Amino acid sequence: MRKIILILLFLTLLFNSCQYFEKQVPSEKELLQKELNAINWKKVDEFPSVVNCDTIENKVQRQQCFFEVMTQLIQEKLSIDTLSILYPELDTIEVKVTVFPNATIQFEPQFPKDTVAYNKTKIDSILKVRLVDFPKVIPAIKRGIPVKTQFILPVILKVE
C-alpha cells in the first residue's frame, strides 16, 4: 500500500510540475515586431563605396574615401562648366547625392530656402548633363540587403 501511495504521489508531482516547464512562445508577429523595433533604420551596416575604396578594411576610412572620391569627381566634372561664368559669386555648391540599391546615382543641387539669386532649374540641368559616367558605385548595405542612401556633399567650384 505504501508503494502505491508513493507511486501516486510521484505521478501527481510529475503531472503537476509539467506546468512549470511550459513557456508561452511568442507569436511570429510579436517576434518580427520586436526585431523591427530593434533595428536602427537611420544607419547602414556598410556605406556605399567605389572600387578604389572597397579594399579598405576600416569602415570609417572606407566611408571617408568614398566621400572624397565622389567630391573630387563632381568637382572635376563641374570645373569645366559654365556655372562659374553664369554665377561668378558661386564658389561652393551643395549636391545631394542619392545612391539607389540598383547602384544608380542621382544628383540634386541644394540651395538655402530663401535663395532666389540662382536659376535652380538651369543649375539642375547643368548637373544632369555634366554628372554622368561615374565609376560603378556599390550601394550601401543594411542587414545584407542593398539600400538607398542620401548624403550632401559640399563641392568647391572655384579653386584659387
PDB file of N, CA, C and O in Angstrom, residues 78 80-90 93 122-124 126-127 157-158:
ATOM      1  N   LEU A  78      32.383  69.483 -62.883  1.00  0.00           N
ATOM      2  CA  LEU A  78      31.756  70.806 -62.881  1.00  0.00           C
ATOM      3  C   LEU A  78      32.759  71.930 -63.122  1.00  0.00           C
ATOM      4  O   LEU A  78      32.356  73.046 -63.454  1.00  0.00           O
ATOM      5  N   ILE A  80      34.747  72.326 -65.513  1.00  0.00           N
ATOM      6  CA  ILE A  80      34.846  72.677 -66.933  1.00  0.00           C
ATOM      7  C   ILE A  80      33.529  73.240 -67.457  1.00  0.00           C
ATOM      8  O   ILE A  80      33.280  73.227 -68.650  1.00  0.00           O
ATOM      9  N   ASP A  81      32.729  73.732 -66.579  1.00  0.00           N
ATOM     10  CA  ASP A  81      31.391  74.142 -66.998  1.00  0.00           C
ATOM     11  C   ASP A  81      31.156  75.633 -66.855  1.00  0.00           C
ATOM     12  O   ASP A  81      31.998  76.376 -66.368  1.00  0.00           O
ATOM     13  N   THR A  82      29.976  75.997 -67.253  1.00  0.00           N
ATOM     14  CA  THR A  82      29.581  77.402 -67.270  1.00  0.00           C
ATOM     15  C   THR A  82      29.042  77.894 -65.936  1.00  0.00           C
ATOM     16  O   THR A  82      28.648  79.058 -65.844  1.00  0.00           O
ATOM     17  N   LEU A  83      29.010  77.057 -64.921  1.00  0.00           N
ATOM     18  CA  LEU A  83      28.488  77.518 -63.628  1.00  0.00           C
ATOM     19  C   LEU A  83      29.271  78.724 -63.118  1.00  0.00           C
ATOM     20  O   LEU A  83      28.684  79.688 -62.627  1.00  0.00           O
ATOM     21  N   SER A  84      30.581  78.671 -63.231  1.00  0.00           N
ATOM     22  CA  SER A  84      31.387  79.787 -62.730  1.00  0.00           C
ATOM     23  C   SER A  84      31.218  81.037 -63.596  1.00  0.00           C
ATOM     24  O   SER A  84      31.402  82.155 -63.123  1.00  0.00           O
ATOM     25  N   ILE A  85      30.860  80.851 -64.858  1.00  0.00           N
ATOM     26  CA  ILE A  85      30.617  82.012 -65.731  1.00  0.00           C
ATOM     27  C   ILE A  85      29.224  82.584 -65.449  1.00  0.00           C
ATOM     28  O   ILE A  85      29.065  83.797 -65.336  1.00  0.00           O
ATOM     29  N   LEU A  86      28.241  81.707 -65.329  1.00  0.00           N
ATOM     30  CA  LEU A  86      26.869  82.162 -65.056  1.00  0.00           C
ATOM     31  C   LEU A  86      26.744  82.803 -63.679  1.00  0.00           C
ATOM     32  O   LEU A  86      26.021  83.784 -63.507  1.00  0.00           O
ATOM     33  N   TYR A  87      27.421  82.210 -62.704  1.00  0.00           N
ATOM     34  CA  TYR A  87      27.320  82.674 -61.322  1.00  0.00           C
ATOM     35  C   TYR A  87      28.728  82.839 -60.745  1.00  0.00           C
ATOM     36  O   TYR A  87      29.217  81.983 -60.014  1.00  0.00           O
ATOM     37  N   PRO A  88      29.406  83.939 -61.074  1.00  0.00           N
ATOM     38  CA  PRO A  88      30.791  84.119 -60.616  1.00  0.00           C
ATOM     39  C   PRO A  88      30.921  84.172 -59.093  1.00  0.00           C
ATOM     40  O   PRO A  88      31.969  83.851 -58.555  1.00  0.00           O
ATOM     41  N   GLU A  89      29.848  84.557 -58.399  1.00  0.00           N
ATOM     42  CA  GLU A  89      29.902  84.634 -56.940  1.00  0.00           C
ATOM     43  C   GLU A  89      29.710  83.265 -56.277  1.00  0.00           C
ATOM     44  O   GLU A  89      29.946  83.095 -55.084  1.00  0.00           O
ATOM     45  N   LEU A  90      29.326  82.291 -57.061  1.00  0.00           N
ATOM     46  CA  LEU A  90      29.080  80.943 -56.540  1.00  0.00           C
ATOM     47  C   LEU A  90      30.396  80.170 -56.512  1.00  0.00           C
ATOM     48  O   LEU A  90      30.930  79.793 -57.548  1.00  0.00           O
ATOM     49  N   ILE A  93      28.924  74.689 -54.042  1.00  0.00           N
ATOM     50  CA  ILE A  93      27.536  74.261 -54.191  1.00  0.00           C
ATOM     51  C   ILE A  93      27.381  72.943 -53.428  1.00  0.00           C
ATOM     52  O   ILE A  93      28.286  72.112 -53.418  1.00  0.00           O
ATOM     53  N   LYS A 122      18.160  75.774 -64.121  1.00  0.00           N
ATOM     54  CA  LYS A 122      19.334  75.788 -65.005  1.00  0.00           C
ATOM     55  C   LYS A 122      20.509  75.043 -64.362  1.00  0.00           C
ATOM     56  O   LYS A 122      21.183  74.238 -65.025  1.00  0.00           O
ATOM     57  N   ILE A 123      20.738  75.295 -63.096  1.00  0.00           N
ATOM     58  CA  ILE A 123      21.834  74.611 -62.397  1.00  0.00           C
ATOM     59  C   ILE A 123      21.559  73.109 -62.340  1.00  0.00           C
ATOM     60  O   ILE A 123      22.454  72.292 -62.562  1.00  0.00           O
ATOM     61  N   ASP A 124      20.320  72.745 -62.098  1.00  0.00           N
ATOM     62  CA  ASP A 124      19.947  71.332 -62.050  1.00  0.00           C
ATOM     63  C   ASP A 124      20.196  70.666 -63.407  1.00  0.00           C
ATOM     64  O   ASP A 124      20.733  69.556 -63.483  1.00  0.00           O
ATOM     65  N   ILE A 126      22.353  71.610 -65.679  1.00  0.00           N
ATOM     66  CA  ILE A 126      23.811  71.532 -65.876  1.00  0.00           C
ATOM     67  C   ILE A 126      24.361  70.322 -65.119  1.00  0.00           C
ATOM     68  O   ILE A 126      25.190  69.570 -65.646  1.00  0.00           O
ATOM     69  N   LEU A 127      23.889  70.126 -63.901  1.00  0.00           N
ATOM     70  CA  LEU A 127      24.343  68.964 -63.130  1.00  0.00           C
ATOM     71  C   LEU A 127      23.987  67.661 -63.836  1.00  0.00           C
ATOM     72  O   LEU A 127      24.795  66.742 -63.914  1.00  0.00           O
ATOM     73  N   LEU A 157      33.604  74.938 -56.380  1.00  0.00           N
ATOM     74  CA  LEU A 157      33.623  75.208 -57.817  1.00  0.00           C
ATOM     75  C   LEU A 157      34.836  76.031 -58.231  1.00  0.00           C
ATOM     76  O   LEU A 157      35.323  75.886 -59.338  1.00  0.00           O
ATOM     77  N   LYS A 158      35.276  76.892 -57.331  1.00  0.00           N
ATOM     78  CA  LYS A 158      36.417  77.748 -57.650  1.00  0.00           C
ATOM     79  C   LYS A 158      37.575  77.398 -56.731  1.00  0.00           C
ATOM     80  O   LYS A 158      37.451  77.470 -55.520  1.00  0.00           O
TER      81      LYS A 158
END
